[in-house]
């Protein structure tokens, strides 16, 4: 069993196809792993053993009839608790949605089911995807499998930790400012934020609608490509969905080659504020890419330094509006004020939002409401939108010179649980390198770049490509992965300490 959970998703699919194992066996192995280690990791908010095994039995029946539904039929997956799942709780890591059972599946979830992937459960996250550490979850933090005293990144720390701890071969995350890529970097896994509009947002509980994008969390670049192909593509239920086919992603991995590829190192992402070991691993990876035949140049994106400021006006503005729907009338929690006899709807709303939302959510609602208020709108929200345009233009200029851009994914490795909890600005700085991609809608991947010398913890390399050229992420990501794994003698995760001796 132990060796089943260590295999990649595509290896598992292959083993199932050859009749060497079954989806039921693979799914059960992961459920056993969850039972063994999730008390320590806390990657899951909800585990659906019955539902997953039922889907696994159906997958096995399709396989024996010679009719697999997809390349990953029968391979289990974990889903971030921000995506609506019919008949399974969806809390967004918030008390305000405790007990809410969506009456429908998000498109991403529906596509996973249609492709035959058993859903193991829902993963932990910062409340409403606000955060970089998963500490803002109302249900307690997730722990980094590399060091249980440290954060797994956020907001999708649960998805990345589940994959890093071998509790799931695949997971779905969402990335509004870095919540797939940064957790991938600090857990030594792969995370992809697709092009905005490349994966449907239908049924994804909105944080900031113009930035949110769901994507794969995996242990190999090839697995991410396979999962991306399953969840991606046009959806008429999402008006921002791109109405054209995805590029061939698995093919990009299969034909990965860097000769003649022009790679731009973003000058503004990587200097001051970046941990020495993170920079060292990044520089070495860039050297490898150069040796592999890529043309590497430095590229300047002068407005990226204003990205964080613009993001923390645009995101709270959109969030304050999106979260207005949690009014105690429609979903989840309803709290009656104890000091009023027959409370008005407004009083119930106030009491519910006071009790149901955590501090970070309240902070951002206040910020966003302020930034959108008449009198300040032009000075804050309007200015931020202008900066957003300048950042998009930086990308356009850069992509006129190079095929992809690279940078460290996050400025530091995983910090200790509690270390930045009382310092929102320090927390926000984790996203400095990932946010520009969300503001411009371009795709990005994080692949492990190695362990920082200072603390022996994983760091990530980020690759960014022009909108709809997601295949370039996979081409470059796959080469970086294979060159580095050749140096390490195997995947970086093989160097992680054992969890409870069960691996
Ligand atoms: N950490 C960022 C934030 O707090 C990103 C969140 C995300 O991508 N969902 O907003």
Coordinates of C-alpha atoms and ligand atoms in Angstrom, one line a residue:
X1 CA 0.0 0.0 0.0
X2 CA 2.7 2.4 1.0
X3 CA 4.2 2.4 -2.4
X4 CA 0.8 3.0 -4.1
X5 CA 0.4 6.4 -2.5
X6 CA 3.9 7.4 -3.6
X7 CA 3.1 7.0 -7.3
X8 CA 2.2 9.9 -9.5
X9 CA -1.4 10.1 -10.8
X10 CA -0.5 9.1 -14.3
X11 CA 1.5 6.1 -12.9
X12 CA -1.6 5.1 -10.9
X13 CA -3.9 5.5 -14.0
X14 CA -1.4 3.3 -15.9
X15 CA -1.3 0.7 -13.2
X16 CA -5.1 0.6 -13.0
X17 CA -5.3 0.3 -16.8
X18 CA -2.9 -2.6 -16.8
X19 CA -5.0 -4.4 -14.2
X20 CA -2.1 -4.2 -11.7
X21 CA -4.3 -2.5 -9.2
X22 CA -7.8 -1.1 -9.0
X23 CA -9.3 2.3 -8.4
X24 CA -10.9 0.9 -5.2
X25 CA -7.4 -0.2 -4.0
X26 CA -5.8 3.1 -4.8
X27 CA -8.6 5.1 -3.3
X28 CA -8.6 3.0 -0.1
X29 CA -4.8 3.4 0.2
X30 CA -5.3 7.2 0.2
X31 CA -8.1 7.0 2.7
X32 CA -5.9 4.9 4.9
X33 CA -3.1 7.4 4.6
X34 CA -5.5 10.2 5.5
X35 CA -6.6 8.2 8.6
X36 CA -2.9 7.7 9.5
X37 CA -1.5 11.3 9.1
X38 CA -4.3 13.8 8.8
X39 CA -4.6 14.3 12.5
X40 CA -1.1 15.8 12.3
X41 CA -1.4 17.5 9.0
X42 CA -5.0 18.7 9.0
X43 CA -5.2 19.0 5.2
X44 CA -8.9 18.0 5.1
X45 CA -12.0 19.6 6.5
X46 CA -14.2 16.8 5.3
X47 CA -13.4 13.3 4.1
X48 CA -16.0 11.4 1.9
X49 CA -14.8 7.8 2.2
X50 CA -18.2 6.3 1.0
X51 CA -18.6 8.7 -1.9
X52 CA -15.0 8.2 -3.0
X53 CA -15.2 4.4 -2.8
X54 CA -18.5 4.4 -4.7
X55 CA -16.9 6.4 -7.5
X56 CA -13.9 4.1 -7.5
X57 CA -16.1 1.0 -7.9
X58 CA -17.7 2.7 -10.9
X59 CA -14.3 3.6 -12.3
X60 CA -13.3 -0.1 -12.0
X61 CA -16.4 -1.2 -13.8
X62 CA -15.6 1.2 -16.7
X63 CA -12.1 0.0 -16.8
X64 CA -13.2 -3.7 -17.0
X65 CA -15.6 -2.8 -19.7
X66 CA -12.6 -1.2 -21.6
X67 CA -14.3 2.3 -21.4
X68 CA -12.3 4.6 -19.2
X69 CA -13.8 8.1 -19.0
X70 CA -10.5 9.9 -19.1
X71 CA -6.7 9.6 -18.8
X72 CA -7.1 9.8 -15.0
X73 CA -10.2 7.6 -14.6
X74 CA -10.2 6.1 -11.1
X75 CA -7.4 8.3 -9.7
X76 CA -8.6 10.1 -6.6
X77 CA -8.5 13.8 -6.1
X78 CA -9.0 16.3 -3.2
X79 CA -10.9 19.5 -3.7
X80 CA -10.4 22.9 -2.0
X81 CA -13.4 23.7 0.1
X82 CA -14.2 26.8 -1.9
X83 CA -15.7 24.8 -4.8
X84 CA -19.3 23.8 -4.5
X85 CA -19.8 20.0 -4.1
X86 CA -23.3 18.6 -4.3
X87 CA -24.0 16.6 -1.1
X88 CA -20.7 17.4 0.5
X89 CA -20.2 20.3 2.9
X90 CA -18.6 23.5 1.4
X91 CA -17.5 25.9 4.1
X92 CA -14.7 28.1 2.5
X93 CA -12.9 27.7 5.8
X94 CA -15.5 29.9 7.4
X95 CA -17.9 29.5 10.3
X96 CA -20.5 31.4 8.3
X97 CA -20.9 28.5 5.9
X98 CA -20.7 25.8 8.5
X99 CA -23.1 23.0 7.5
X100 CA -23.9 24.4 4.1
X101 CA -24.5 21.6 1.6
X102 CA -24.5 23.0 -2.0
X103 CA -27.4 21.8 -4.1
X104 CA -25.1 21.7 -7.2
X105 CA -21.5 20.9 -8.3
X106 CA -19.1 23.6 -9.5
X107 CA -18.1 22.9 -13.1
X108 CA -14.6 21.9 -12.1
X109 CA -16.2 19.3 -9.7
X110 CA -18.7 18.1 -12.3
X111 CA -15.8 17.6 -14.8
X112 CA -13.7 15.7 -12.2
X113 CA -16.7 13.4 -11.6
X114 CA -17.4 13.0 -15.3
X115 CA -13.8 12.1 -15.9
X116 CA -14.1 9.4 -13.2
X117 CA -11.9 10.9 -10.4
X118 CA -13.1 9.8 -7.0
X119 CA -13.3 12.8 -4.7
X120 CA -11.6 12.1 -1.4
X121 CA -12.9 15.2 0.4
X122 CA -12.6 18.9 0.9
X123 CA -9.3 20.6 1.8
X124 CA -8.6 23.3 4.4
X125 CA -8.0 26.9 3.4
X126 CA -7.8 30.4 4.8
X127 CA -11.3 31.7 5.3
X128 CA -12.7 32.7 1.9
X129 CA -9.2 32.2 0.5
X130 CA -7.8 35.2 2.2
X131 CA -4.3 34.5 3.4
X132 CA -0.9 32.9 2.7
X133 CA -0.7 30.4 5.5
X134 CA -4.0 28.6 6.0
X135 CA -3.9 30.0 9.6
X136 CA -7.0 32.1 8.9
X137 CA -9.2 28.9 8.6
X138 CA -12.0 28.9 11.1
X139 CA -11.3 25.2 11.6
X140 CA -7.6 25.5 12.6
X141 CA -4.4 25.6 10.6
X142 CA -3.0 23.0 8.2
X143 CA 0.6 21.9 9.0
X144 CA 3.4 21.7 6.5
X145 CA 4.4 18.0 6.0
X146 CA 8.1 19.1 5.8
X147 CA 7.9 20.5 9.3
X148 CA 4.6 20.3 11.2
X149 CA 5.4 23.5 13.1
X150 CA 5.4 25.5 9.9
X151 CA 2.7 26.8 7.6
X152 CA 1.9 25.0 4.3
X153 CA 1.3 28.3 2.5
X154 CA -2.1 29.7 1.7
X155 CA -4.8 30.1 1.0
X156 CA -4.9 26.6 -0.4
X157 CA -2.5 25.1 2.1
X158 CA -4.8 22.1 2.5
X159 CA -4.6 21.0 -1.1
X160 CA -0.9 21.4 -1.4
X161 CA -0.2 19.7 2.0
X162 CA -2.5 16.8 1.0
X163 CA -0.5 16.2 -2.1
X164 CA 2.9 16.7 -0.3
X165 CA 1.8 14.3 2.5
X166 CA 0.7 11.6 0.0
X167 CA -2.9 11.9 1.2
X168 CA -4.0 12.6 -2.4
X169 CA -2.2 12.2 -5.7
X170 CA -4.0 15.2 -7.0
X171 CA -5.8 18.2 -5.7
X172 CA -7.6 21.3 -6.9
X173 CA -6.7 24.7 -5.6
X174 CA -7.7 28.3 -6.4
X175 CA -5.4 31.2 -7.0
X176 CA -6.5 34.8 -6.6
X177 CA -3.1 36.2 -5.7
X178 CA -1.0 33.2 -5.4
X179 CA -2.9 30.6 -3.4
X180 CA -2.0 27.7 -5.7
X181 CA 1.6 28.7 -6.5
X182 CA 2.8 29.8 -3.1
X183 CA 1.6 26.7 -1.2
X184 CA 3.2 24.6 -4.0
X185 CA 6.5 26.4 -3.5
X186 CA 6.6 26.0 0.3
X187 CA 5.5 22.3 0.2
X188 CA 7.8 21.2 -2.6
X189 CA 5.0 20.4 -5.0
X190 CA 3.6 21.7 -8.3
X191 CA 0.9 24.3 -8.6
X192 CA -0.6 25.9 -11.7
X193 CA -2.7 29.0 -12.0
X194 CA -4.2 28.7 -15.5
X195 CA -5.0 31.7 -17.7
X196 CA -7.9 33.7 -16.4
X197 CA -11.0 32.3 -18.1
X198 CA -9.2 29.0 -18.9
X199 CA -11.0 27.1 -16.1
X200 CA -14.6 27.7 -15.2
X201 CA -15.4 29.7 -12.1
X202 CA -19.0 28.5 -12.0
X203 CA -19.5 27.2 -8.5
X204 CA -16.3 28.6 -7.2
X205 CA -17.3 30.7 -4.2
X206 CA -16.0 34.1 -5.3
X207 CA -13.3 36.0 -3.5
X208 CA -12.4 38.5 -6.2
X209 CA -14.1 37.6 -9.4
X210 CA -11.7 39.3 -11.7
X211 CA -8.7 37.4 -10.2
X212 CA -9.9 34.0 -9.1
X213 CA -8.8 30.9 -11.0
X214 CA -8.9 27.2 -10.1
X215 CA -6.1 24.9 -11.1
X216 CA -4.1 21.8 -10.4
X217 CA -1.9 20.9 -7.3
X218 CA 0.2 17.8 -8.0
X219 CA 3.6 16.2 -7.4
X220 CA 4.6 16.1 -11.1
X221 CA 4.3 18.5 -14.0
X222 CA 2.8 15.8 -16.2
X223 CA 0.1 15.1 -13.6
X224 CA -0.7 18.8 -13.6
X225 CA -1.1 18.9 -17.3
X226 CA -3.4 15.9 -17.3
X227 CA -5.6 17.4 -14.5
X228 CA -5.6 20.8 -16.2
X229 CA -6.9 19.2 -19.4
X230 CA -9.8 17.6 -17.5
X231 CA -10.9 20.7 -15.6
X232 CA -10.2 23.3 -18.3
X233 CA -11.9 24.5 -21.4
X234 CA -15.0 26.6 -22.2
X235 CA -18.0 26.6 -19.9
X236 CA -21.1 28.5 -21.0
X237 CA -22.1 28.9 -17.3
X238 CA -19.1 31.3 -16.8
X239 CA -19.4 34.5 -18.8
X240 CA -15.6 35.1 -18.5
X241 CA -14.8 31.6 -19.8
X242 CA -12.6 31.6 -22.9
X243 CA -14.5 30.1 -25.9
X244 CA -11.7 28.2 -27.5
X245 CA -9.9 24.9 -27.0
X246 CA -7.1 24.7 -24.4
X247 CA -3.6 24.2 -25.9
X248 CA -2.3 20.7 -25.8
X249 CA -0.8 20.5 -22.4
X250 CA 0.2 16.8 -22.0
X251 CA 1.8 17.1 -25.4
X252 CA 3.8 20.1 -24.2
X253 CA 5.2 18.0 -21.4
X254 CA 5.9 15.0 -23.7
X255 CA 7.8 17.2 -26.1
X256 CA 9.5 19.5 -23.6
X257 CA 12.6 21.0 -24.9
X258 CA 14.2 24.4 -24.2
X259 CA 16.4 24.9 -27.3
X260 CA 15.6 28.4 -28.6
X261 CA 13.1 29.2 -25.9
X262 CA 13.6 32.8 -24.7
X263 CA 13.4 33.1 -21.0
X264 CA 13.2 36.4 -19.2
X265 CA 14.3 36.8 -15.6
X266 CA 12.1 39.5 -14.0
X267 CA 14.5 42.0 -12.6
X268 CA 11.9 43.4 -10.1
X269 CA 11.2 39.9 -8.6
X270 CA 14.1 38.5 -6.7
X271 CA 16.2 41.2 -5.0
X272 CA 15.8 42.6 -1.6
X273 CA 13.3 40.8 0.7
X274 CA 14.0 37.4 -0.9
X275 CA 15.6 34.8 1.4
X276 CA 19.2 34.0 0.4
X277 CA 18.6 30.3 0.0
X278 CA 15.5 30.9 -2.2
X279 CA 17.6 33.2 -4.4
X280 CA 20.4 30.7 -4.6
X281 CA 18.2 27.8 -5.7
X282 CA 16.5 30.1 -8.2
X283 CA 19.8 31.3 -9.7
X284 CA 21.0 27.7 -10.0
X285 CA 17.8 26.7 -11.8
X286 CA 18.2 29.6 -14.2
X287 CA 21.8 28.4 -14.9
X288 CA 20.5 24.9 -15.7
X289 CA 17.9 26.4 -18.1
X290 CA 20.6 28.3 -19.8
X291 CA 22.8 25.2 -20.1
X292 CA 19.8 23.4 -21.6
X293 CA 19.7 25.7 -24.5
X294 CA 17.3 28.5 -23.5
X295 CA 18.3 32.1 -24.2
X296 CA 18.1 33.8 -20.9
X297 CA 17.9 37.6 -20.5
X298 CA 17.0 40.0 -17.8
X299 CA 13.6 41.7 -18.3
X300 CA 12.3 44.7 -16.5
X301 CA 8.7 45.0 -15.4
X302 CA 8.8 48.4 -13.7
X303 CA 5.2 48.5 -12.4
X304 CA 5.3 45.1 -10.6
X305 CA 6.5 46.9 -7.5
X306 CA 3.0 48.5 -7.3
X307 CA 1.2 45.2 -7.8
X308 CA 0.8 44.4 -4.1
X309 CA -0.7 47.8 -3.4
X310 CA -3.1 47.6 -6.3
X311 CA -4.1 44.1 -5.4
X312 CA -4.9 45.0 -1.8
X313 CA -7.4 47.6 -3.1
X314 CA -8.9 45.6 -5.9
X315 CA -9.2 42.4 -4.0
X316 CA -10.9 43.8 -0.9
X317 CA -13.2 45.9 -3.1
X318 CA -14.5 42.9 -5.0
X319 CA -14.5 40.7 -1.9
X320 CA -16.6 43.2 0.1
X321 CA -19.2 43.1 -2.6
X322 CA -19.0 39.3 -3.1
X323 CA -19.3 38.6 0.6
X324 CA -22.4 40.7 0.9
X325 CA -24.5 37.7 0.0
X326 CA -23.7 36.0 3.4
X327 CA -26.6 37.7 5.1
X328 CA -27.9 34.9 7.4
X329 CA -30.9 34.5 5.1
X330 CA -29.6 32.3 2.3
X331 CA -26.8 30.1 3.5
X332 CA -25.3 28.5 6.5
X333 CA -25.1 30.2 9.9
X334 CA -27.8 32.3 11.4
X335 CA -27.2 34.0 14.8
X336 CA -29.9 35.8 16.7
X337 CA -28.7 38.7 18.8
X338 CA -29.3 37.8 22.5
X339 CA -30.1 41.3 23.6
X340 CA -33.1 41.9 21.3
X341 CA -36.5 40.3 21.7
X342 CA -37.8 40.2 18.1
X343 CA -34.7 41.2 16.0
X344 CA -35.0 42.7 12.6
X345 CA -33.4 41.1 9.5
X346 CA -30.7 43.7 9.7
X347 CA -29.9 42.9 13.4
X348 CA -29.8 39.1 12.6
X349 CA -27.5 39.9 9.7
X350 CA -25.2 42.0 11.9
X351 CA -25.0 39.3 14.6
X352 CA -24.4 36.6 12.1
X353 CA -21.7 38.4 10.2
X354 CA -20.1 39.4 13.5
X355 CA -20.0 35.8 14.7
X356 CA -19.5 34.1 11.4
X357 CA -16.6 36.0 9.8
X358 CA -13.0 36.0 11.2
X359 CA -10.8 39.0 11.7
X360 CA -9.0 38.9 8.2
X361 CA -12.4 38.7 6.4
X362 CA -13.7 41.7 8.4
X363 CA -10.5 43.6 7.8
X364 CA -10.9 43.2 4.1
X365 CA -14.6 43.9 4.0
X366 CA -13.9 47.2 5.8
X367 CA -11.0 48.0 3.5
X368 CA -13.0 47.2 0.4
X369 CA -16.1 49.1 1.4
X370 CA -13.9 52.1 2.2
X371 CA -12.0 51.9 -1.2
X372 CA -15.4 51.8 -3.0
X373 CA -17.1 54.5 -1.1
X374 CA -18.0 57.6 -3.0
X375 CA -15.4 60.3 -2.5
X376 CA -12.6 57.7 -2.2
X377 CA -13.5 55.5 -5.2
X378 CA -11.4 57.4 -7.7
X379 CA -8.5 57.9 -5.3
X380 CA -8.2 54.2 -4.4
X381 CA -10.1 51.8 -6.6
X382 CA -9.8 53.9 -9.7
X383 CA -6.0 54.3 -9.2
X384 CA -5.5 50.7 -8.5
X385 CA -7.3 49.8 -11.8
X386 CA -4.9 52.1 -13.6
X387 CA -1.9 50.3 -12.0
X388 CA -3.4 47.1 -13.1
X389 CA -3.4 48.3 -16.7
X390 CA 0.3 49.3 -16.4
X391 CA 1.1 45.8 -15.1
X392 CA -0.6 44.2 -18.0
X393 CA 1.4 46.5 -20.3
X394 CA 4.6 45.4 -18.6
X395 CA 3.7 41.8 -19.4
X396 CA 2.9 42.8 -23.0
X397 CA 6.3 44.5 -23.4
X398 CA 8.1 41.6 -21.8
X399 CA 6.4 38.9 -23.8
X400 CA 7.3 40.8 -27.0
X401 CA 10.9 40.0 -26.1
X402 CA 10.7 36.6 -24.4
X403 CA 8.5 33.5 -24.5
X404 CA 8.2 33.0 -20.7
X405 CA 9.2 34.9 -17.5
X406 CA 10.7 33.4 -14.4
X407 CA 11.1 34.4 -10.8
X408 CA 11.2 32.8 -7.4
X409 CA 7.6 31.9 -6.5
X410 CA 7.6 33.2 -3.0
X411 CA 10.2 35.3 -1.2
X412 CA 10.7 32.9 1.6
X413 CA 10.4 29.3 2.6
X414 CA 7.6 28.2 5.0
X415 CA 7.5 30.3 8.1
X416 CA 6.5 29.1 11.6
X417 CA 2.8 28.9 12.5
X418 CA 1.9 32.1 14.4
X419 CA 5.0 34.0 13.1
X420 CA 3.1 36.5 10.9
X421 CA -0.4 36.1 12.2
X422 CA -0.5 39.4 13.9
X423 CA 1.2 41.3 11.1
X424 CA -1.1 41.5 8.0
X425 CA 1.5 43.4 6.0
X426 CA 4.2 40.7 6.5
X427 CA 1.6 38.1 5.5
X428 CA 0.6 40.1 2.4
X429 CA 4.2 40.3 1.2
X430 CA 4.3 36.5 0.6
X431 CA 2.4 37.2 -2.7
X432 CA 4.7 39.8 -4.1
X433 CA 5.9 37.6 -6.9
X434 CA 2.6 35.8 -7.7
X435 CA 0.1 38.7 -7.7
X436 CA 1.2 40.3 -11.1
X437 CA -0.1 37.2 -13.0
X438 CA -3.5 37.5 -11.4
X439 CA -3.8 41.2 -12.1
X440 CA -3.0 40.6 -15.8
X441 CA -4.8 37.2 -16.1
X442 CA -1.7 35.4 -17.4
X443 CA -0.9 31.8 -16.4
X444 CA 1.8 30.7 -14.0
X445 CA 3.3 27.5 -12.6
X446 CA 5.5 26.8 -9.5
X447 CA 7.9 23.9 -9.6
X448 CA 10.3 23.0 -6.8
X449 CA 13.7 24.6 -7.1
X450 CA 15.4 22.9 -4.2
X451 CA 15.9 23.3 -0.5
X452 CA 17.2 26.5 1.0
X453 CA 20.5 26.1 2.9
X454 CA 19.4 28.1 5.9
X455 CA 16.5 25.9 6.9
X456 CA 16.4 22.9 4.6
X457 CA 12.9 23.8 3.4
X458 CA 11.6 23.8 -0.2
X459 CA 11.6 26.8 -2.5
X460 CA 9.8 27.3 -5.8
X461 CA 10.6 28.6 -9.3
X462 CA 7.7 30.4 -11.0
X463 CA 7.2 30.4 -14.8
X464 CA 4.8 32.9 -16.3
X465 CA 3.5 32.8 -19.9
X466 CA 1.2 35.0 -22.0
X467 CA -2.6 34.5 -21.7
X468 CA -3.8 31.3 -23.3
X469 CA -0.2 30.0 -23.8
X470 CA -0.5 27.7 -20.8
X471 CA 1.4 25.0 -22.8
X472 CA 4.6 27.1 -22.3
X473 CA 4.4 26.6 -18.5
X474 CA 4.4 22.9 -19.0
X475 CA 7.1 22.9 -21.5
X476 CA 9.5 24.9 -19.4
X477 CA 8.2 23.4 -16.1
X478 CA 8.8 19.8 -17.3
X479 CA 12.4 20.5 -18.4
X480 CA 13.2 22.3 -15.1
X481 CA 11.7 19.4 -13.2
X482 CA 13.7 16.7 -15.0
X483 CA 17.0 18.6 -14.9
X484 CA 16.6 19.2 -11.2
X485 CA 15.4 15.7 -10.4
X486 CA 18.5 14.3 -12.2
X487 CA 20.6 16.4 -9.8
X488 CA 18.6 15.4 -6.7
X489 CA 18.4 11.7 -7.7
X490 CA 14.6 11.8 -7.6
X491 CA 11.8 14.1 -6.6
X492 CA 12.5 16.7 -4.0
X493 CA 9.6 15.4 -1.9
X494 CA 11.6 12.2 -1.4
X495 CA 13.8 14.3 0.9
X496 CA 11.0 15.2 3.2
X497 CA 11.0 13.7 6.6
X498 CA 8.6 10.7 7.1
X499 CA 5.3 11.5 8.7
X500 CA 4.6 9.0 11.5
X501 CA 6.9 6.5 9.8
X502 CA 4.1 5.3 7.5
X503 CA 5.4 6.4 4.2
Ligands
LIG1 N1 -2.6 35.4 -0.2 C1 -3.3 36.2 -1.1 C2 -4.4 36.9 -0.3 O1 -4.4 36.8 0.9 C3 -3.9 35.3 -2.2 C4 -5.2 34.7 -1.9 C5 -5.6 33.7 -3.0 O2 -4.9 33.6 -4.0 N2 -6.7 33.2 -2.8 O3 -5.3 37.5 -0.9

